[in-house]
Amino acid sequence: MEWIGAGTLLAWLWLLLGQGFFWRTDVRLPDRRDPDRWPSVAVVVPARDEAAVLPASLPTLLAQKYPGRAEVFLIDDGSTDGTGALARTLAAAGGGLPLTVASPGEPEPGWTGKLWAVRHGIALARERTAPEYLLLTDADIAHEPDSLRELVAAARSAGLDLVSQMARLRVATFWERLVVPAFVYFFGQLYPFRWVNRPGARTAAAAGGCVLLRRETAERAGVPEAIRHAVIDDVSLARAVQRAGGTVWLGLADRVTSVRPYPRLAELWRMVSRSAYAQLRHRPLLLVGTVLGLALVYLAPPAALLAGLADGAPVVAALGGAAWAVMCGTYLPMLRYYRQPPWAAPLLPFTALLYLLMTVDSAVQHYRGRGAAWKGRTYGAP
């Protein structure tokens, strides 16, 4: 047991210092200044059965205080709850930026529904306004009035082709408080923001809820056609942009939030498990490695501490306790970002166990032929 304690402590020391300081939450929009000329922007919102959240999100897009030309395109992806009609009603009541609501019909074979809708929105925008930038944002994302202005200013000032912000997700219920901050923490561990943002980066990632993309770069990268089958479309988009020679920036948001509720564990479970195995590229060896890695890094520290105390092995207890302490320390910044109490940090091993089980369940569903299910559609089934 002593070697397990030593191994997990070494793993945490490496994560603390050698994984791009992923645990820090200070990666925000880069320094920016107003451009001499504000470029035109098309805001593309793919929406499927989003009537429940649209009243809290769409008005914030229509109310953007943007000095240049901007237009919103909401693409109704086969909704059955009146999403399109509601969008038109909200636009008529609130005014602001012009809104176009359209529906592309069912996606062609090989396309995910979201990317099919994005494709249609980009095509409409190109015909209507030939925008210089595209803001790709989900239907559950709310923006402060200066969000678009700040994104464009950051992109222009730093010469970036893609600027993406990880929206602040909702944390209201017990399960949201337990699972959501860890979701962003694990994402940052997998794709350290500092690695994504450094010149000549080999790591590429984006957060699909809020992506500002230069249209010329999108065309050069062949998106969304080049990633039409992607379940994890945001990371695939960033990789396509990077391969095309574009520059990518990713950070946490202060003024962009998700209004989608996940009140029960079941909803959070579906959110994670629908794409977890796709993240591992459906490879069994990666699944085994991920499960073993999660066990060593997150479950072994408390296990070593408790086993050492129970067996009267102070060295084992000390190693496990030290690893657990480092783990908690790295989680505290994310808890502060989500305005959660510091005493929640020691619960991270339990949350990691949930994520381990969600990942295994994702693989099980894949091999049962169910693929990634989302709003009545299934992707990636073998």
mmCIF file of C-alpha atoms in Angstrom:
data_model
loop_
_atom_site.group_PDB
_atom_site.id
_atom_site.type_symbol
_atom_site.label_atom_id
_atom_site.label_comp_id
_atom_site.label_asym_id
_atom_site.label_seq_id
_atom_site.Cartn_x
_atom_site.Cartn_y
_atom_site.Cartn_z
ATOM 1 C CA MET A 1 0.000 0.000 0.000
ATOM 2 C CA GLU A 2 2.923 2.308 0.600
ATOM 3 C CA TRP A 3 3.879 2.327 -3.075
ATOM 4 C CA ILE A 4 0.322 3.272 -4.017
ATOM 5 C CA GLY A 5 0.445 6.205 -1.626
ATOM 6 C CA ALA A 6 3.784 7.313 -3.025
ATOM 7 C CA GLY A 7 2.570 6.922 -6.602
ATOM 8 C CA THR A 8 -0.559 8.959 -6.089
ATOM 9 C CA LEU A 9 1.369 11.724 -4.311
ATOM 10 C CA LEU A 10 3.872 11.896 -7.171
ATOM 11 C CA ALA A 11 0.979 12.011 -9.624
ATOM 12 C CA TRP A 12 -0.540 14.972 -7.812
ATOM 13 C CA LEU A 13 2.755 16.832 -7.606
ATOM 14 C CA TRP A 14 3.068 16.404 -11.360
ATOM 15 C CA LEU A 15 -0.508 17.622 -11.923
ATOM 16 C CA LEU A 16 0.123 20.579 -9.642
ATOM 17 C CA LEU A 17 3.228 21.779 -11.484
ATOM 18 C CA GLY A 18 3.446 20.025 -14.847
ATOM 19 C CA GLN A 19 -0.045 20.041 -16.364
ATOM 20 C CA GLY A 20 -0.208 23.646 -17.522
ATOM 21 C CA PHE A 21 -1.402 24.924 -14.127
ATOM 22 C CA PHE A 22 -4.826 23.663 -15.208
ATOM 23 C CA TRP A 23 -6.259 24.283 -11.757
ATOM 24 C CA ARG A 24 -5.889 28.057 -11.930
ATOM 25 C CA THR A 25 -8.985 30.025 -12.919
ATOM 26 C CA ASP A 26 -7.356 33.279 -14.012
ATOM 27 C CA VAL A 27 -7.431 32.628 -17.769
ATOM 28 C CA ARG A 28 -9.941 35.261 -18.865
ATOM 29 C CA LEU A 29 -10.348 37.295 -22.049
ATOM 30 C CA PRO A 30 -6.943 38.673 -23.101
ATOM 31 C CA ASP A 31 -6.109 42.378 -23.035
ATOM 32 C CA ARG A 32 -8.178 44.158 -25.644
ATOM 33 C CA ARG A 33 -8.921 47.553 -27.115
ATOM 34 C CA ASP A 34 -11.689 48.809 -29.356
ATOM 35 C CA PRO A 35 -10.838 48.368 -33.047
ATOM 36 C CA ASP A 36 -10.863 51.314 -35.420
ATOM 37 C CA ARG A 37 -13.645 49.572 -37.313
ATOM 38 C CA TRP A 38 -16.100 47.105 -35.838
ATOM 39 C CA PRO A 39 -16.478 44.064 -38.121
ATOM 40 C CA SER A 40 -19.841 42.570 -38.990
ATOM 41 C CA VAL A 41 -20.958 39.531 -36.987
ATOM 42 C CA ALA A 42 -23.545 36.814 -37.512
ATOM 43 C CA VAL A 43 -24.760 35.094 -34.349
ATOM 44 C CA VAL A 44 -25.743 31.483 -35.124
ATOM 45 C CA VAL A 45 -27.882 29.668 -32.549
ATOM 46 C CA PRO A 46 -28.737 25.994 -33.188
ATOM 47 C CA ALA A 47 -31.857 25.102 -31.212
ATOM 48 C CA ARG A 48 -33.753 21.848 -30.751
ATOM 49 C CA ASP A 49 -36.662 21.794 -28.269
ATOM 50 C CA GLU A 50 -35.343 24.787 -26.325
ATOM 51 C CA ALA A 51 -38.611 26.551 -25.449
ATOM 52 C CA ALA A 52 -37.968 26.086 -21.721
ATOM 53 C CA VAL A 53 -34.700 28.053 -21.723
ATOM 54 C CA LEU A 54 -35.110 30.410 -24.679
ATOM 55 C CA PRO A 55 -36.876 33.222 -22.740
ATOM 56 C CA ALA A 56 -33.805 33.504 -20.494
ATOM 57 C CA SER A 57 -31.207 33.341 -23.264
ATOM 58 C CA LEU A 58 -32.400 34.708 -26.615
ATOM 59 C CA PRO A 59 -33.340 38.200 -25.336
ATOM 60 C CA THR A 60 -29.771 38.614 -24.065
ATOM 61 C CA LEU A 61 -28.455 38.068 -27.597
ATOM 62 C CA LEU A 62 -30.969 40.410 -29.168
ATOM 63 C CA ALA A 63 -30.016 43.071 -26.586
ATOM 64 C CA GLN A 64 -26.296 43.079 -27.435
ATOM 65 C CA LYS A 65 -24.771 46.575 -27.453
ATOM 66 C CA TYR A 66 -22.518 46.080 -30.426
ATOM 67 C CA PRO A 67 -21.186 49.114 -32.339
ATOM 68 C CA GLY A 68 -20.976 47.274 -35.673
ATOM 69 C CA ARG A 69 -23.452 45.319 -37.739
ATOM 70 C CA ALA A 70 -24.780 42.169 -36.104
ATOM 71 C CA GLU A 71 -27.657 39.813 -36.823
ATOM 72 C CA VAL A 72 -28.972 36.711 -35.041
ATOM 73 C CA PHE A 73 -29.842 33.503 -36.887
ATOM 74 C CA LEU A 74 -31.738 30.945 -34.800
ATOM 75 C CA ILE A 75 -31.862 27.600 -36.593
ATOM 76 C CA ASP A 76 -34.755 25.453 -35.407
ATOM 77 C CA ASP A 77 -33.474 21.881 -35.628
ATOM 78 C CA GLY A 78 -36.729 19.957 -35.870
ATOM 79 C CA SER A 79 -38.201 21.160 -32.581
ATOM 80 C CA THR A 80 -41.570 19.858 -31.430
ATOM 81 C CA ASP A 81 -42.132 22.343 -28.584
ATOM 82 C CA GLY A 82 -42.652 25.555 -30.550
ATOM 83 C CA THR A 83 -39.070 26.794 -30.265
ATOM 84 C CA GLY A 84 -39.171 28.668 -33.581
ATOM 85 C CA ALA A 85 -42.490 30.404 -32.913
ATOM 86 C CA LEU A 86 -41.370 31.378 -29.424
ATOM 87 C CA ALA A 87 -38.164 32.879 -30.812
ATOM 88 C CA ARG A 88 -40.173 35.074 -33.189
ATOM 89 C CA THR A 89 -42.448 36.158 -30.349
ATOM 90 C CA LEU A 90 -39.495 37.088 -28.143
ATOM 91 C CA ALA A 91 -37.924 39.097 -30.954
ATOM 92 C CA ALA A 92 -41.161 40.967 -31.653
ATOM 93 C CA ALA A 93 -41.595 41.812 -27.975
ATOM 94 C CA GLY A 94 -38.040 42.844 -27.184
ATOM 95 C CA GLY A 95 -36.588 44.421 -30.310
ATOM 96 C CA GLY A 96 -32.834 44.808 -30.565
ATOM 97 C CA LEU A 97 -30.704 42.959 -33.120
ATOM 98 C CA PRO A 98 -32.563 41.561 -36.147
ATOM 99 C CA LEU A 99 -33.528 37.898 -35.854
ATOM 100 C CA THR A 100 -33.952 35.313 -38.597
ATOM 101 C CA VAL A 101 -35.565 31.994 -37.688
ATOM 102 C CA ALA A 102 -35.129 29.123 -40.123
ATOM 103 C CA SER A 103 -35.223 25.336 -40.219
ATOM 104 C CA PRO A 104 -32.946 23.164 -42.363
ATOM 105 C CA GLY A 105 -35.030 19.998 -42.094
ATOM 106 C CA GLU A 106 -33.672 16.672 -40.948
ATOM 107 C CA PRO A 107 -29.879 16.319 -41.139
ATOM 108 C CA GLU A 108 -28.338 14.434 -44.014
ATOM 109 C CA PRO A 109 -26.589 11.124 -43.246
ATOM 110 C CA GLY A 110 -23.250 11.624 -41.527
ATOM 111 C CA TRP A 111 -24.223 14.904 -39.858
ATOM 112 C CA THR A 112 -25.058 15.552 -36.230
ATOM 113 C CA GLY A 113 -28.152 17.694 -35.785
ATOM 114 C CA LYS A 114 -26.321 20.603 -34.167
ATOM 115 C CA LEU A 115 -23.684 20.876 -36.880
ATOM 116 C CA TRP A 116 -26.341 20.517 -39.581
ATOM 117 C CA ALA A 117 -28.113 23.505 -38.026
ATOM 118 C CA VAL A 118 -24.838 25.446 -37.740
ATOM 119 C CA ARG A 119 -24.125 24.752 -41.405
ATOM 120 C CA HIS A 120 -27.517 26.149 -42.380
ATOM 121 C CA GLY A 121 -27.049 29.212 -40.169
ATOM 122 C CA ILE A 122 -23.624 29.998 -41.615
ATOM 123 C CA ALA A 123 -24.953 29.614 -45.164
ATOM 124 C CA LEU A 124 -27.843 32.002 -44.441
ATOM 125 C CA ALA A 125 -25.502 34.516 -42.846
ATOM 126 C CA ARG A 126 -23.109 34.345 -45.792
ATOM 127 C CA GLU A 127 -25.960 35.045 -48.211
ATOM 128 C CA ARG A 128 -27.462 37.804 -46.083
ATOM 129 C CA THR A 129 -24.554 39.786 -44.696
ATOM 130 C CA ALA A 130 -21.235 38.063 -45.573
ATOM 131 C CA PRO A 131 -20.100 38.595 -41.949
ATOM 132 C CA GLU A 132 -16.456 38.810 -40.965
ATOM 133 C CA TYR A 133 -17.073 36.871 -37.757
ATOM 134 C CA LEU A 134 -19.440 34.160 -36.574
ATOM 135 C CA LEU A 135 -20.582 33.854 -32.992
ATOM 136 C CA LEU A 136 -21.619 30.237 -32.452
ATOM 137 C CA THR A 137 -23.569 30.045 -29.217
ATOM 138 C CA ASP A 138 -25.972 27.496 -27.763
ATOM 139 C CA ALA A 139 -29.630 28.194 -27.102
ATOM 140 C CA ASP A 140 -29.153 27.855 -23.332
ATOM 141 C CA ILE A 141 -26.392 30.478 -23.100
ATOM 142 C CA ALA A 142 -27.140 33.977 -21.780
ATOM 143 C CA HIS A 143 -24.832 36.890 -22.574
ATOM 144 C CA GLU A 144 -24.315 40.189 -20.791
ATOM 145 C CA PRO A 145 -25.016 43.191 -23.071
ATOM 146 C CA ASP A 146 -21.321 43.795 -23.820
ATOM 147 C CA SER A 147 -20.405 40.126 -24.418
ATOM 148 C CA LEU A 148 -20.196 40.317 -28.213
ATOM 149 C CA ARG A 149 -18.295 43.599 -28.101
ATOM 150 C CA GLU A 150 -15.716 42.178 -25.690
ATOM 151 C CA LEU A 151 -15.255 38.992 -27.709
ATOM 152 C CA VAL A 152 -14.682 40.881 -30.953
ATOM 153 C CA ALA A 153 -12.332 43.370 -29.301
ATOM 154 C CA ALA A 154 -10.274 40.493 -27.864
ATOM 155 C CA ALA A 155 -10.106 38.697 -31.203
ATOM 156 C CA ARG A 156 -9.080 41.820 -33.107
ATOM 157 C CA SER A 157 -6.559 43.014 -30.527
ATOM 158 C CA ALA A 158 -4.750 39.676 -30.282
ATOM 159 C CA GLY A 159 -5.176 38.613 -33.914
ATOM 160 C CA LEU A 160 -7.083 35.477 -32.923
ATOM 161 C CA ASP A 161 -9.090 33.339 -35.325
ATOM 162 C CA LEU A 162 -11.140 31.591 -32.645
ATOM 163 C CA VAL A 163 -12.038 32.962 -29.208
ATOM 164 C CA SER A 164 -14.040 30.692 -26.931
ATOM 165 C CA GLN A 165 -15.292 31.154 -23.399
ATOM 166 C CA MET A 166 -16.369 28.349 -21.086
ATOM 167 C CA ALA A 167 -19.747 29.643 -19.927
ATOM 168 C CA ARG A 168 -20.391 29.663 -16.201
ATOM 169 C CA LEU A 169 -22.754 26.716 -15.739
ATOM 170 C CA ARG A 170 -25.690 26.730 -13.351
ATOM 171 C CA VAL A 171 -25.051 25.530 -9.781
ATOM 172 C CA ALA A 172 -28.283 25.696 -7.796
ATOM 173 C CA THR A 173 -29.198 22.161 -6.709
ATOM 174 C CA PHE A 174 -27.172 19.728 -4.599
ATOM 175 C CA TRP A 175 -26.164 17.621 -7.593
ATOM 176 C CA GLU A 176 -25.213 20.667 -9.660
ATOM 177 C CA ARG A 177 -22.964 21.882 -6.846
ATOM 178 C CA LEU A 178 -21.350 18.467 -6.570
ATOM 179 C CA VAL A 179 -20.872 17.697 -10.268
ATOM 180 C CA VAL A 180 -20.704 20.928 -12.289
ATOM 181 C CA PRO A 181 -17.544 22.583 -10.889
ATOM 182 C CA ALA A 182 -15.767 19.252 -11.242
ATOM 183 C CA PHE A 183 -16.915 19.013 -14.865
ATOM 184 C CA VAL A 184 -15.086 22.251 -15.715
ATOM 185 C CA TYR A 185 -12.131 21.250 -13.529
ATOM 186 C CA PHE A 186 -11.739 17.917 -15.363
ATOM 187 C CA PHE A 187 -12.108 19.643 -18.728
ATOM 188 C CA GLY A 188 -9.303 22.027 -17.813
ATOM 189 C CA GLN A 189 -7.155 19.113 -16.666
ATOM 190 C CA LEU A 190 -7.669 17.385 -19.999
ATOM 191 C CA TYR A 191 -7.186 20.572 -22.044
ATOM 192 C CA PRO A 192 -5.136 23.026 -19.971
ATOM 193 C CA PHE A 193 -6.140 26.498 -21.102
ATOM 194 C CA ARG A 194 -2.574 27.793 -21.003
ATOM 195 C CA TRP A 195 -1.482 25.018 -23.350
ATOM 196 C CA VAL A 196 -4.328 25.803 -25.745
ATOM 197 C CA ASN A 197 -3.489 29.514 -25.783
ATOM 198 C CA ARG A 198 0.272 29.484 -26.187
ATOM 199 C CA PRO A 199 1.807 30.229 -29.616
ATOM 200 C CA GLY A 200 2.308 27.136 -31.726
ATOM 201 C CA ALA A 201 0.097 25.096 -29.416
ATOM 202 C CA ARG A 202 -0.356 21.393 -30.050
ATOM 203 C CA THR A 203 -3.360 21.229 -27.700
ATOM 204 C CA ALA A 204 -6.620 22.500 -29.206
ATOM 205 C CA ALA A 205 -9.973 22.891 -27.502
ATOM 206 C CA ALA A 206 -12.978 25.179 -27.348
ATOM 207 C CA ALA A 207 -16.187 25.454 -25.352
ATOM 208 C CA GLY A 208 -19.113 25.051 -27.704
ATOM 209 C CA GLY A 209 -21.486 27.347 -25.849
ATOM 210 C CA CYS A 210 -19.581 30.470 -26.858
ATOM 211 C CA VAL A 211 -17.257 30.507 -29.879
ATOM 212 C CA LEU A 212 -16.335 33.587 -31.885
ATOM 213 C CA LEU A 213 -14.837 32.465 -35.203
ATOM 214 C CA ARG A 214 -13.408 34.398 -38.116
ATOM 215 C CA ARG A 215 -15.488 33.418 -41.160
ATOM 216 C CA GLU A 216 -12.528 33.277 -43.536
ATOM 217 C CA THR A 217 -10.792 30.891 -41.151
ATOM 218 C CA ALA A 218 -13.910 28.721 -40.951
ATOM 219 C CA GLU A 219 -13.960 28.479 -44.730
ATOM 220 C CA ARG A 220 -10.245 27.700 -44.877
ATOM 221 C CA ALA A 221 -10.695 24.978 -42.264
ATOM 222 C CA GLY A 222 -13.722 23.560 -44.096
ATOM 223 C CA VAL A 223 -16.005 23.752 -41.076
ATOM 224 C CA PRO A 224 -18.564 22.681 -40.261
ATOM 225 C CA GLU A 225 -18.390 20.162 -43.137
ATOM 226 C CA ALA A 226 -15.017 18.823 -41.989
ATOM 227 C CA ILE A 227 -16.405 17.954 -38.539
ATOM 228 C CA ARG A 228 -19.995 17.133 -39.525
ATOM 229 C CA HIS A 229 -19.979 13.788 -37.683
ATOM 230 C CA ALA A 230 -18.376 15.055 -34.452
ATOM 231 C CA VAL A 231 -20.229 14.446 -31.190
ATOM 232 C CA ILE A 232 -17.716 16.611 -29.302
ATOM 233 C CA ASP A 233 -17.995 19.375 -31.858
ATOM 234 C CA ASP A 234 -16.267 22.152 -29.922
ATOM 235 C CA VAL A 235 -12.927 20.361 -29.555
ATOM 236 C CA SER A 236 -13.178 19.119 -33.154
ATOM 237 C CA LEU A 237 -13.806 22.681 -34.322
ATOM 238 C CA ALA A 238 -10.732 23.983 -32.494
ATOM 239 C CA ARG A 239 -8.579 21.212 -33.961
ATOM 240 C CA ALA A 240 -9.810 21.967 -37.480
ATOM 241 C CA VAL A 241 -9.014 25.655 -37.038
ATOM 242 C CA GLN A 242 -5.581 24.820 -35.668
ATOM 243 C CA ARG A 243 -4.828 22.460 -38.565
ATOM 244 C CA ALA A 244 -5.744 25.262 -40.966
ATOM 245 C CA GLY A 245 -3.145 27.514 -39.347
ATOM 246 C CA GLY A 246 -5.596 29.481 -37.213
ATOM 247 C CA THR A 247 -4.948 30.744 -33.696
ATOM 248 C CA VAL A 248 -7.175 29.544 -30.861
ATOM 249 C CA TRP A 249 -7.882 31.024 -27.435
ATOM 250 C CA LEU A 250 -9.921 29.428 -24.641
ATOM 251 C CA GLY A 251 -10.728 30.712 -21.171
ATOM 252 C CA LEU A 252 -13.336 31.021 -18.457
ATOM 253 C CA ALA A 253 -16.218 33.469 -18.779
ATOM 254 C CA ASP A 254 -17.290 36.177 -16.376
ATOM 255 C CA ARG A 255 -20.326 37.437 -18.282
ATOM 256 C CA VAL A 256 -21.526 34.406 -20.232
ATOM 257 C CA THR A 257 -23.693 31.889 -18.364
ATOM 258 C CA SER A 258 -25.676 28.739 -19.013
ATOM 259 C CA VAL A 259 -29.314 28.839 -17.933
ATOM 260 C CA ARG A 260 -29.960 25.141 -18.482
ATOM 261 C CA PRO A 261 -30.964 23.380 -15.239
ATOM 262 C CA TYR A 262 -29.718 19.928 -14.262
ATOM 263 C CA PRO A 263 -31.742 19.457 -11.083
ATOM 264 C CA ARG A 264 -31.235 15.693 -10.722
ATOM 265 C CA LEU A 265 -28.271 13.382 -11.024
ATOM 266 C CA ALA A 266 -29.959 11.631 -13.953
ATOM 267 C CA GLU A 267 -29.749 14.754 -16.163
ATOM 268 C CA LEU A 268 -26.111 15.328 -15.273
ATOM 269 C CA TRP A 269 -25.363 11.668 -15.861
ATOM 270 C CA ARG A 270 -26.816 11.876 -19.374
ATOM 271 C CA MET A 271 -24.906 15.074 -20.098
ATOM 272 C CA VAL A 272 -21.571 13.424 -19.295
ATOM 273 C CA SER A 273 -22.169 9.860 -20.475
ATOM 274 C CA ARG A 274 -23.507 10.808 -23.903
ATOM 275 C CA SER A 275 -20.039 11.927 -25.019
ATOM 276 C CA ALA A 276 -17.554 10.455 -22.506
ATOM 277 C CA TYR A 277 -16.629 7.413 -24.575
ATOM 278 C CA ALA A 278 -16.519 9.505 -27.749
ATOM 279 C CA GLN A 279 -13.924 11.635 -25.947
ATOM 280 C CA LEU A 280 -11.860 8.444 -25.688
ATOM 281 C CA ARG A 281 -12.360 7.885 -29.441
ATOM 282 C CA HIS A 282 -14.249 4.654 -28.655
ATOM 283 C CA ARG A 283 -10.993 2.857 -27.850
ATOM 284 C CA PRO A 284 -11.152 0.165 -25.148
ATOM 285 C CA LEU A 285 -7.499 0.619 -24.143
ATOM 286 C CA LEU A 286 -8.077 4.332 -23.543
ATOM 287 C CA LEU A 287 -11.118 3.431 -21.465
ATOM 288 C CA VAL A 288 -9.073 1.038 -19.314
ATOM 289 C CA GLY A 289 -6.316 3.622 -18.935
ATOM 290 C CA THR A 290 -8.818 6.319 -17.973
ATOM 291 C CA VAL A 291 -10.476 4.136 -15.349
ATOM 292 C CA LEU A 292 -7.116 3.156 -13.849
ATOM 293 C CA GLY A 293 -5.924 6.755 -13.970
ATOM 294 C CA LEU A 294 -9.018 8.082 -12.219
ATOM 295 C CA ALA A 295 -8.693 5.383 -9.584
ATOM 296 C CA LEU A 296 -5.010 6.116 -8.909
ATOM 297 C CA VAL A 297 -5.295 9.897 -8.962
ATOM 298 C CA TYR A 298 -8.633 10.470 -7.239
ATOM 299 C CA LEU A 299 -9.653 7.339 -5.343
ATOM 300 C CA ALA A 300 -6.283 6.104 -4.068
ATOM 301 C CA PRO A 301 -5.457 9.135 -1.842
ATOM 302 C CA PRO A 302 -8.425 8.778 0.557
ATOM 303 C CA ALA A 303 -8.133 4.984 0.362
ATOM 304 C CA ALA A 304 -4.450 5.136 1.353
ATOM 305 C CA LEU A 305 -5.181 7.561 4.175
ATOM 306 C CA LEU A 306 -7.969 5.449 5.630
ATOM 307 C CA ALA A 307 -6.066 2.180 5.153
ATOM 308 C CA GLY A 308 -2.979 3.643 6.799
ATOM 309 C CA LEU A 309 -4.964 4.836 9.788
ATOM 310 C CA ALA A 310 -6.768 1.508 10.103
ATOM 311 C CA ASP A 311 -3.583 -0.582 9.811
ATOM 312 C CA GLY A 312 -1.391 1.632 11.950
ATOM 313 C CA ALA A 313 0.805 2.514 8.976
ATOM 314 C CA PRO A 314 1.647 6.202 9.451
ATOM 315 C CA VAL A 315 3.737 6.474 6.286
ATOM 316 C CA VAL A 316 0.889 5.200 4.118
ATOM 317 C CA ALA A 317 -1.568 7.503 5.883
ATOM 318 C CA ALA A 318 0.753 10.483 5.475
ATOM 319 C CA LEU A 319 1.292 9.836 1.757
ATOM 320 C CA GLY A 320 -2.426 9.431 1.113
ATOM 321 C CA GLY A 321 -3.280 12.463 3.214
ATOM 322 C CA ALA A 322 -0.686 14.605 1.461
ATOM 323 C CA ALA A 323 -1.986 13.590 -1.979
ATOM 324 C CA TRP A 324 -5.569 14.306 -0.914
ATOM 325 C CA ALA A 325 -4.490 17.701 0.430
ATOM 326 C CA VAL A 326 -2.831 18.644 -2.876
ATOM 327 C CA MET A 327 -5.947 17.488 -4.716
ATOM 328 C CA CYS A 328 -8.161 19.667 -2.536
ATOM 329 C CA GLY A 329 -5.846 22.621 -2.967
ATOM 330 C CA THR A 330 -6.038 22.420 -6.740
ATOM 331 C CA TYR A 331 -9.831 22.253 -6.609
ATOM 332 C CA LEU A 332 -10.307 25.316 -4.401
ATOM 333 C CA PRO A 333 -9.915 27.910 -7.200
ATOM 334 C CA MET A 334 -12.700 26.270 -9.209
ATOM 335 C CA LEU A 335 -14.938 26.160 -6.148
ATOM 336 C CA ARG A 336 -14.296 29.871 -5.603
ATOM 337 C CA TYR A 337 -15.094 30.572 -9.264
ATOM 338 C CA TYR A 338 -18.446 28.835 -8.759
ATOM 339 C CA ARG A 339 -18.956 30.518 -5.375
ATOM 340 C CA GLN A 340 -19.024 27.214 -3.531
ATOM 341 C CA PRO A 341 -17.712 26.636 0.018
ATOM 342 C CA PRO A 342 -14.162 25.320 0.454
ATOM 343 C CA TRP A 343 -15.362 22.370 2.537
ATOM 344 C CA ALA A 344 -16.678 20.839 -0.697
ATOM 345 C CA ALA A 345 -13.113 20.192 -1.911
ATOM 346 C CA PRO A 346 -12.647 16.876 -0.007
ATOM 347 C CA LEU A 347 -15.717 15.540 -1.835
ATOM 348 C CA LEU A 348 -13.836 15.551 -5.162
ATOM 349 C CA PRO A 349 -12.919 11.805 -4.928
ATOM 350 C CA PHE A 350 -16.612 10.942 -4.671
ATOM 351 C CA THR A 351 -17.397 13.144 -7.666
ATOM 352 C CA ALA A 352 -14.529 11.528 -9.583
ATOM 353 C CA LEU A 353 -16.037 8.128 -8.820
ATOM 354 C CA LEU A 354 -19.304 9.324 -10.372
ATOM 355 C CA TYR A 355 -17.433 10.447 -13.478
ATOM 356 C CA LEU A 356 -15.657 7.091 -13.651
ATOM 357 C CA LEU A 357 -19.007 5.307 -13.574
ATOM 358 C CA MET A 358 -20.465 7.716 -16.154
ATOM 359 C CA THR A 359 -17.556 6.982 -18.481
ATOM 360 C CA VAL A 360 -17.980 3.236 -18.111
ATOM 361 C CA ASP A 361 -21.714 3.598 -18.695
ATOM 362 C CA SER A 362 -20.985 5.606 -21.845
ATOM 363 C CA ALA A 363 -18.880 2.720 -23.163
ATOM 364 C CA VAL A 364 -21.528 0.158 -22.202
ATOM 365 C CA GLN A 365 -24.217 2.112 -24.041
ATOM 366 C CA HIS A 366 -21.959 2.375 -27.078
ATOM 367 C CA TYR A 367 -21.404 -1.375 -27.285
ATOM 368 C CA ARG A 368 -25.091 -2.002 -26.777
ATOM 369 C CA GLY A 369 -25.584 -0.084 -30.017
ATOM 370 C CA ARG A 370 -27.177 2.956 -28.421
ATOM 371 C CA GLY A 371 -24.446 5.498 -29.154
ATOM 372 C CA ALA A 372 -24.686 9.056 -27.832
ATOM 373 C CA ALA A 373 -28.345 9.907 -27.345
ATOM 374 C CA TRP A 374 -29.474 13.529 -27.254
ATOM 375 C CA LYS A 375 -33.014 14.881 -27.677
ATOM 376 C CA GLY A 376 -34.328 11.944 -29.610
ATOM 377 C CA ARG A 377 -31.277 11.372 -31.812
ATOM 378 C CA THR A 378 -28.452 8.875 -31.461
ATOM 379 C CA TYR A 379 -24.903 9.317 -32.753
ATOM 380 C CA GLY A 380 -21.840 7.134 -32.890
ATOM 381 C CA ALA A 381 -23.499 3.732 -32.482
ATOM 382 C CA PRO A 382 -21.248 0.869 -33.683
#
